[in-house]
Short mmCIF file of N, CA and C in Angstrom, two decimals:
data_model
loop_
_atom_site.label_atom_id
_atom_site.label_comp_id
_atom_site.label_asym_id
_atom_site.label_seq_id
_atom_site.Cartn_x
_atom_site.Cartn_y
_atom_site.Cartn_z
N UNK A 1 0.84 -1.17 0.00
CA UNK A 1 0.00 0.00 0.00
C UNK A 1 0.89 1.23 0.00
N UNK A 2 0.07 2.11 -0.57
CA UNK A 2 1.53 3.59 -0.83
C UNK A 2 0.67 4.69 0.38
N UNK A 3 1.53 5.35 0.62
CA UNK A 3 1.40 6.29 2.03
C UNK A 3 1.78 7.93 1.11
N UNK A 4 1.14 8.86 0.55
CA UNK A 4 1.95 9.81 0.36
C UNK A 4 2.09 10.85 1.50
N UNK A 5 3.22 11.44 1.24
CA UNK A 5 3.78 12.27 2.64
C UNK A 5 4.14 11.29 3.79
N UNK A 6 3.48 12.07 4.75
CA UNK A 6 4.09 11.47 5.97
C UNK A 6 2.79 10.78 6.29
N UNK A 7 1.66 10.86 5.77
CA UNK A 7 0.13 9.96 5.95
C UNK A 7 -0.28 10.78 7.12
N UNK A 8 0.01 11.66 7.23
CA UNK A 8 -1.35 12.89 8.19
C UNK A 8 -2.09 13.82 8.08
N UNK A 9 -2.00 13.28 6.82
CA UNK A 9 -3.18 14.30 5.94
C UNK A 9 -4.14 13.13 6.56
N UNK A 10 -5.81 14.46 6.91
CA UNK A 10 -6.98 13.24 6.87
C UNK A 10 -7.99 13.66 6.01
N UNK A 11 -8.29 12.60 5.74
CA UNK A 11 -9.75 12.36 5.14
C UNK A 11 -11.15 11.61 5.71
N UNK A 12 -12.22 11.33 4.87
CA UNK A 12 -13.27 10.98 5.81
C UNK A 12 -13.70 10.14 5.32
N UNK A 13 -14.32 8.85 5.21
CA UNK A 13 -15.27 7.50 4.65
C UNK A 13 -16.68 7.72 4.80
N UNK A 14 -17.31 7.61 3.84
CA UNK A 14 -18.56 7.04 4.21
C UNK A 14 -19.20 6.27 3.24
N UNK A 15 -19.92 5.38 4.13
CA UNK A 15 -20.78 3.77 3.54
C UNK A 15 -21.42 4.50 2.75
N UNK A 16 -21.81 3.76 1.73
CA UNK A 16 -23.28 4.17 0.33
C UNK A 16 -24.36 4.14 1.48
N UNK A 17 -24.76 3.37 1.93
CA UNK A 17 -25.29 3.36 2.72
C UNK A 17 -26.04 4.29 3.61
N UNK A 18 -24.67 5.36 4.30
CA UNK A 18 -25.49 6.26 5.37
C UNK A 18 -25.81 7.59 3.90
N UNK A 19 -24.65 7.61 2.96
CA UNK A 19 -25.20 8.61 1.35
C UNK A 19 -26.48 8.65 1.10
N UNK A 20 -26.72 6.80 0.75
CA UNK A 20 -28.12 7.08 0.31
C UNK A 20 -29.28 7.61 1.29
N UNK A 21 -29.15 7.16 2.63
CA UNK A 21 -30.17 7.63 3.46
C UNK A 21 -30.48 8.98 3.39
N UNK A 22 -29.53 10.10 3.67
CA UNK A 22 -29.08 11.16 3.23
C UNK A 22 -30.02 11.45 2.32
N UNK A 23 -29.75 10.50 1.34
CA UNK A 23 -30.32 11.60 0.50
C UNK A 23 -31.95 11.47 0.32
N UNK A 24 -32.21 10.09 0.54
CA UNK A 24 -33.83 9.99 0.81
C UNK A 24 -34.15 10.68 1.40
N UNK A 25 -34.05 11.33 2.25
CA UNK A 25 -34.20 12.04 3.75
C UNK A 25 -34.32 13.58 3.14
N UNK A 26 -33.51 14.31 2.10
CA UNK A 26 -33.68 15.40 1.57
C UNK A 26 -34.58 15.39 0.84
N UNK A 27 -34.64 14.28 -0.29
CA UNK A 27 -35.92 14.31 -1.20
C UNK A 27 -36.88 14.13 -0.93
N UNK A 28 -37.72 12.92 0.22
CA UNK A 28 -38.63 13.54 0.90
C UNK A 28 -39.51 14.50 1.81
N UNK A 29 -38.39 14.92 1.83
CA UNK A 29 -38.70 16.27 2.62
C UNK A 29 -38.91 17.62 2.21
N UNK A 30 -38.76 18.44 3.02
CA UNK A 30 -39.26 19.85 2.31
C UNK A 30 -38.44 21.34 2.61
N UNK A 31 -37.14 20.86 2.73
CA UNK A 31 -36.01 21.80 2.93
C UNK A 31 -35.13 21.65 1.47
N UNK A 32 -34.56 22.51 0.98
CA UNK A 32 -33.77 22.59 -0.31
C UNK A 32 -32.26 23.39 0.71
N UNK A 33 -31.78 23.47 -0.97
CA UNK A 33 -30.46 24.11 -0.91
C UNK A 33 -29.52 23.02 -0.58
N UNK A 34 -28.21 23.54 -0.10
CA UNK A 34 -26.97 22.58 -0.11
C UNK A 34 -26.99 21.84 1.24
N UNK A 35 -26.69 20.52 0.81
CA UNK A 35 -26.45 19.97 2.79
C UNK A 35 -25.11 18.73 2.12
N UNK A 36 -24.34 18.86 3.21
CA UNK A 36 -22.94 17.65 3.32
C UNK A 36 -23.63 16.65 3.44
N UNK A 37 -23.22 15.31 3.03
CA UNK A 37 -23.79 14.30 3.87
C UNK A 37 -22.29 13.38 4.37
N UNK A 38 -21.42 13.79 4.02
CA UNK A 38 -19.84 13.41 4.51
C UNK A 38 -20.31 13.02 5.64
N UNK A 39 -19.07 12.24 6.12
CA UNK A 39 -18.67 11.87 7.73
C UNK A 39 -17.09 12.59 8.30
N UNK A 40 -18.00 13.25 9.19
CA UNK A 40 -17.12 14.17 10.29
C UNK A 40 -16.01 13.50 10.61
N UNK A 41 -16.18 12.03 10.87
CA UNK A 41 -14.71 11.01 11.59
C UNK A 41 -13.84 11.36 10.85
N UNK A 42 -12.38 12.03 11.10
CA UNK A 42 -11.18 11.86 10.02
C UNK A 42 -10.39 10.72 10.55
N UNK A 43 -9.87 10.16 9.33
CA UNK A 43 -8.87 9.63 9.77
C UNK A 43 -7.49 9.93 9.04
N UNK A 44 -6.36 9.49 9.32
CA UNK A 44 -5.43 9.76 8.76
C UNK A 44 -4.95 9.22 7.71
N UNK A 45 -4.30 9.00 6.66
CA UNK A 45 -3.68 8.24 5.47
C UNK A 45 -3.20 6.86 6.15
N UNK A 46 -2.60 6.92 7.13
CA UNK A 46 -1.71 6.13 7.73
C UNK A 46 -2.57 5.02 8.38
N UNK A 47 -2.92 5.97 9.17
CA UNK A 47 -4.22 5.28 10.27
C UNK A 47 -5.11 4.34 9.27
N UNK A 48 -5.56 4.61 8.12
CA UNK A 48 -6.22 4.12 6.99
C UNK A 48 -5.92 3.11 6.24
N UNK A 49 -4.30 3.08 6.12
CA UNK A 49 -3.60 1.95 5.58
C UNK A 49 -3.39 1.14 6.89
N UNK A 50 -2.86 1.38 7.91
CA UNK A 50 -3.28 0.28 8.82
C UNK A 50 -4.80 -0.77 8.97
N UNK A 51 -5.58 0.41 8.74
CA UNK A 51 -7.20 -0.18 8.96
C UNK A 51 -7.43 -1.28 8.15
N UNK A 52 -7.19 -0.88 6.85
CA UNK A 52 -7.10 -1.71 5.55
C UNK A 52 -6.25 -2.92 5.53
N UNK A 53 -4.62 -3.08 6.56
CA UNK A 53 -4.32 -3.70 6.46
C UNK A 53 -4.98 -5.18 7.16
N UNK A 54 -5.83 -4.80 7.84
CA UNK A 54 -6.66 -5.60 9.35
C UNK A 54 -7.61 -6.92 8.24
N UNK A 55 -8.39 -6.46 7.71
CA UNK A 55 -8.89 -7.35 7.14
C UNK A 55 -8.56 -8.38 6.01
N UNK A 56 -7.61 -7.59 5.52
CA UNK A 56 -6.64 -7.50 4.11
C UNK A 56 -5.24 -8.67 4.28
N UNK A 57 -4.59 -8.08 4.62
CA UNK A 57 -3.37 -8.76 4.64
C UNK A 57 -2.55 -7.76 5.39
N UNK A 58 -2.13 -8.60 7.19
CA UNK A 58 -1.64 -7.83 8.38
C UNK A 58 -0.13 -7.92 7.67
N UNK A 59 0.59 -8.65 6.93
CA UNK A 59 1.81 -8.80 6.38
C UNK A 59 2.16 -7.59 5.50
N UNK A 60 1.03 -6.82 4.79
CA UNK A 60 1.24 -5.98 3.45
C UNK A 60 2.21 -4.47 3.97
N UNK A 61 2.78 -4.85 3.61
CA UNK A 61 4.34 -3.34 3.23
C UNK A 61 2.95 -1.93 2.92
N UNK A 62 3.62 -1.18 4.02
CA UNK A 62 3.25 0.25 3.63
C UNK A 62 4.67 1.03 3.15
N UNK A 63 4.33 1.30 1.90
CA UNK A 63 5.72 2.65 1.15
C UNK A 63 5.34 3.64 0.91
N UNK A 64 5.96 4.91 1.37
CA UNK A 64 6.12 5.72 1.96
C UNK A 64 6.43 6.63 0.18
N UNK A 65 5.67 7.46 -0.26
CA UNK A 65 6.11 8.75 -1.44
C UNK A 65 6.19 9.81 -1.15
N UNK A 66 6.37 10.53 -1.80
CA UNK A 66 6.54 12.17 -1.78
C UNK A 66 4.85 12.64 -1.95
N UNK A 67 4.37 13.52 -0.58
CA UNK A 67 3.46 13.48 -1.35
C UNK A 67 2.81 14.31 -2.58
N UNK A 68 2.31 14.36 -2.86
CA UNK A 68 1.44 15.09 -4.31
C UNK A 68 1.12 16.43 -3.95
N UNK A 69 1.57 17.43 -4.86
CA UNK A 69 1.20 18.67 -4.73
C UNK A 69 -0.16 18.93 -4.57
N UNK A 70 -0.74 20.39 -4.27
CA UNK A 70 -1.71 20.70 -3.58
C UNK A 70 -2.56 19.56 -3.60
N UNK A 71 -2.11 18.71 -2.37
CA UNK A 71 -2.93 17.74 -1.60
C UNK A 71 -3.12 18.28 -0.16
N UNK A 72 -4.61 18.17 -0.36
CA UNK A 72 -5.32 19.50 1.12
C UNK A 72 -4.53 18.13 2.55
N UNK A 73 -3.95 19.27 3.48
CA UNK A 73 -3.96 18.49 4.85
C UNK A 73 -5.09 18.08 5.43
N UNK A 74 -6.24 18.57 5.12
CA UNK A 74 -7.30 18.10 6.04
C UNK A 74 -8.34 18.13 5.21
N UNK A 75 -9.61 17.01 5.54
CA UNK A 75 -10.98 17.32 4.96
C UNK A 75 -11.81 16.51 5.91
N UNK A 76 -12.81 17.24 6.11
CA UNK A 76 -13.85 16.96 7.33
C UNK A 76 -15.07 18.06 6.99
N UNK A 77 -15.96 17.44 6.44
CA UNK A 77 -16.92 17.70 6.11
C UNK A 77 -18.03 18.31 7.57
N UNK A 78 -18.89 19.63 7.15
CA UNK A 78 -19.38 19.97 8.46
C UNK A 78 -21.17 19.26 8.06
N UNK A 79 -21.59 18.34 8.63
CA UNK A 79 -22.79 17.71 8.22
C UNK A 79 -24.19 18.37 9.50
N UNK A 80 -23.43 19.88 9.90
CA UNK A 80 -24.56 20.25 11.09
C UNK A 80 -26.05 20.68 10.26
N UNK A 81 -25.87 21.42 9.13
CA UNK A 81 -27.24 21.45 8.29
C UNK A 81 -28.01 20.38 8.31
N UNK A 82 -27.47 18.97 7.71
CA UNK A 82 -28.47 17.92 7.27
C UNK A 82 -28.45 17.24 8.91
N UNK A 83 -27.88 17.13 10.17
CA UNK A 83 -28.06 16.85 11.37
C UNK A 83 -29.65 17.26 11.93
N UNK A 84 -29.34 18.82 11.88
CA UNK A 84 -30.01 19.83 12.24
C UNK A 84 -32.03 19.74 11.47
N UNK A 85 -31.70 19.89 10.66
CA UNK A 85 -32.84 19.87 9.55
C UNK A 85 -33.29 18.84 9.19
N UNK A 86 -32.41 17.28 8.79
CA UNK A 86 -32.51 16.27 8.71
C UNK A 86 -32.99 15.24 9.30
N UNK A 87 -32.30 15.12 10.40
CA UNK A 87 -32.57 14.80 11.41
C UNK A 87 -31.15 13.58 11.15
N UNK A 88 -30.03 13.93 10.16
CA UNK A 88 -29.67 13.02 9.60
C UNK A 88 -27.58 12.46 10.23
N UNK A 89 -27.29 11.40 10.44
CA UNK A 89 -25.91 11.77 10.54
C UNK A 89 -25.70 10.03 10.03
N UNK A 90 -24.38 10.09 10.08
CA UNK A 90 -23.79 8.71 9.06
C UNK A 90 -23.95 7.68 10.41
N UNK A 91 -23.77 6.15 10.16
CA UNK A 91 -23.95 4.99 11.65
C UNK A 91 -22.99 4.15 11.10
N UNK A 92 -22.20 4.01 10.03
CA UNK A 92 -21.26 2.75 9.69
C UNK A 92 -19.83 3.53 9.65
N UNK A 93 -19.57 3.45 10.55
CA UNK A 93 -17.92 3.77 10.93
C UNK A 93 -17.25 2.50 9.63
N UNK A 94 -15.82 3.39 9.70
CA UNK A 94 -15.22 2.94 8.96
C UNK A 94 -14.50 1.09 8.92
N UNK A 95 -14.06 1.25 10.19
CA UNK A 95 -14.01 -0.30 10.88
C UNK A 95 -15.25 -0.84 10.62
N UNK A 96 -16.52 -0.34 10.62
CA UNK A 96 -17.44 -1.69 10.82
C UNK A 96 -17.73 -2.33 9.20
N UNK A 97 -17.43 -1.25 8.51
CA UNK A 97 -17.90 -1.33 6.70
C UNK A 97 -17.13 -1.80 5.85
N UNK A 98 -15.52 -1.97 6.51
CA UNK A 98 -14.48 -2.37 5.34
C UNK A 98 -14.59 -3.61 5.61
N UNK A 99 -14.73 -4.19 6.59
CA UNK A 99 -14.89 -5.97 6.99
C UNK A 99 -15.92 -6.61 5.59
N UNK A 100 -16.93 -5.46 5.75
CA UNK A 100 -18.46 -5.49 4.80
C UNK A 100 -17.79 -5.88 3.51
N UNK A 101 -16.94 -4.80 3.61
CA UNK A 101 -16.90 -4.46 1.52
C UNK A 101 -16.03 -5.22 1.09
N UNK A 102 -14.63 -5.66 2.26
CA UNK A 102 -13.84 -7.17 1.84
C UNK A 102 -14.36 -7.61 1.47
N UNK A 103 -15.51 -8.48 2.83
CA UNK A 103 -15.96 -10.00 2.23
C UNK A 103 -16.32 -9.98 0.90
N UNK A 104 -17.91 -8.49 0.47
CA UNK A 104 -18.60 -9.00 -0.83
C UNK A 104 -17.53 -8.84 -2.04
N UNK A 105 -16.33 -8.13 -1.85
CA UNK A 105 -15.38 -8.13 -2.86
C UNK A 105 -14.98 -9.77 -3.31
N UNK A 106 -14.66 -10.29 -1.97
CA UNK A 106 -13.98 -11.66 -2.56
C UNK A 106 -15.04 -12.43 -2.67
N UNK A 107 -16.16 -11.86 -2.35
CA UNK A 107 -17.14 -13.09 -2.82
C UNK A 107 -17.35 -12.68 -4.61
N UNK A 108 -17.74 -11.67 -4.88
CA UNK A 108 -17.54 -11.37 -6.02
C UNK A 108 -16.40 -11.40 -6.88
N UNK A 109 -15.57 -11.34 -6.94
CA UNK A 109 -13.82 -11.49 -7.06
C UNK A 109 -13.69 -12.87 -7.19
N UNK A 110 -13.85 -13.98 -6.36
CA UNK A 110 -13.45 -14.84 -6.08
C UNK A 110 -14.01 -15.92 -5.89
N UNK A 111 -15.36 -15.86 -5.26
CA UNK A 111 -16.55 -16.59 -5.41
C UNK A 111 -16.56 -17.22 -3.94
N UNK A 112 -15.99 -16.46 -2.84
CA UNK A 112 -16.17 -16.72 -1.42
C UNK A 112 -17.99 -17.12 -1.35
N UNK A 113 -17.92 -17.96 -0.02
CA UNK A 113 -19.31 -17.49 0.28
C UNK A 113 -19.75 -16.46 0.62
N UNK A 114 -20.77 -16.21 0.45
CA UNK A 114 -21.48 -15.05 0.75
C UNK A 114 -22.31 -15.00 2.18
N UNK A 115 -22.31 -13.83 2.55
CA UNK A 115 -22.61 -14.27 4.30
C UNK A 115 -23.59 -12.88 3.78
N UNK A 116 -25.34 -13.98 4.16
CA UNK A 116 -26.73 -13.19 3.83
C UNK A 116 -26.71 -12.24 4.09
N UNK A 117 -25.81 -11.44 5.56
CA UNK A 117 -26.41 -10.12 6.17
C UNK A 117 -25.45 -9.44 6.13
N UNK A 118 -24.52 -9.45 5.00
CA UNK A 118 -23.80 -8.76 4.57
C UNK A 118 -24.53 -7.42 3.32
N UNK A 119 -24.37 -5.98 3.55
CA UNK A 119 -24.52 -5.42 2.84
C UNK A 119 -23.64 -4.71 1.83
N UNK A 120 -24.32 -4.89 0.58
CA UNK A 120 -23.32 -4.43 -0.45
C UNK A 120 -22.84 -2.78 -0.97
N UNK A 121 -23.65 -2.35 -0.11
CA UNK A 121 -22.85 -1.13 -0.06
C UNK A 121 -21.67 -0.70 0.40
N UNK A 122 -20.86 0.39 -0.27
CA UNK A 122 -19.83 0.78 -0.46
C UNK A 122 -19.38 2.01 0.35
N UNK A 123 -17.94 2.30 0.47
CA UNK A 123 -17.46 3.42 1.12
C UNK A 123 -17.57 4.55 -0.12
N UNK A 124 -17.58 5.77 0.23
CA UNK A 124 -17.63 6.90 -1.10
C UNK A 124 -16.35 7.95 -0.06
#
């Protein structure tokens, strides 16, 4: 897995999942204009390639690049509008969803079994 910089830049995950709710939640309703539906949790590059390594392969080499020009140090989305108005905020942390999106990968990929109460939604 590649690390650019020093991996403390953060960023944020979120499941298709808590997206789509999100967005049902706007279209039925009766508020307009702009709302985040991001997840507030940052984590770090690093912290991220560790996470990934958990389900993945605890053996896999993290290497270390230069990182990439104007690459923002931080992103953390403010989701208090669609909270507020919504009534709305994300529930699949990042740990609980990559376990998710392994398995249906290698079941799809690979032709693992498939475990029923697994959902196929995705991180965005």
């Amino acid at each position: 897995m590649t690390v650019y910089g020093d991996g403390k830049q953060t960023r944020s995950f979120q499941y298709v999942s808590d997206l789509v709710e999100g967005l049902m939640r706007l279209m039925e309703g009766e508020h307009v204009g702009p709302f985040n539906f991001g997840n507030p949790f940052e984590f770090t590059m690093l912290e991220l390639a560790k996470v990934v390594q958990e389900p993945i392969d605890l053996n896999a080499k993290i290497e270390f690049k230069p990182n990439i020009e104007d690459d923002p140090h931080k992103r953390k989305p403010d989701i208090s509008r669609a909270k507020e108005l919504l009534g709305w905020m994300p529930y699949v942390s990042l740990r609980e969803g990559l376990p998710l999106m392994v398995s249906d990968f290698r079941q799809r990929l690979f032709g693992d079994k498939k475990d029923p109460s697994i959902n196929t939604f995705y991180f965005v």
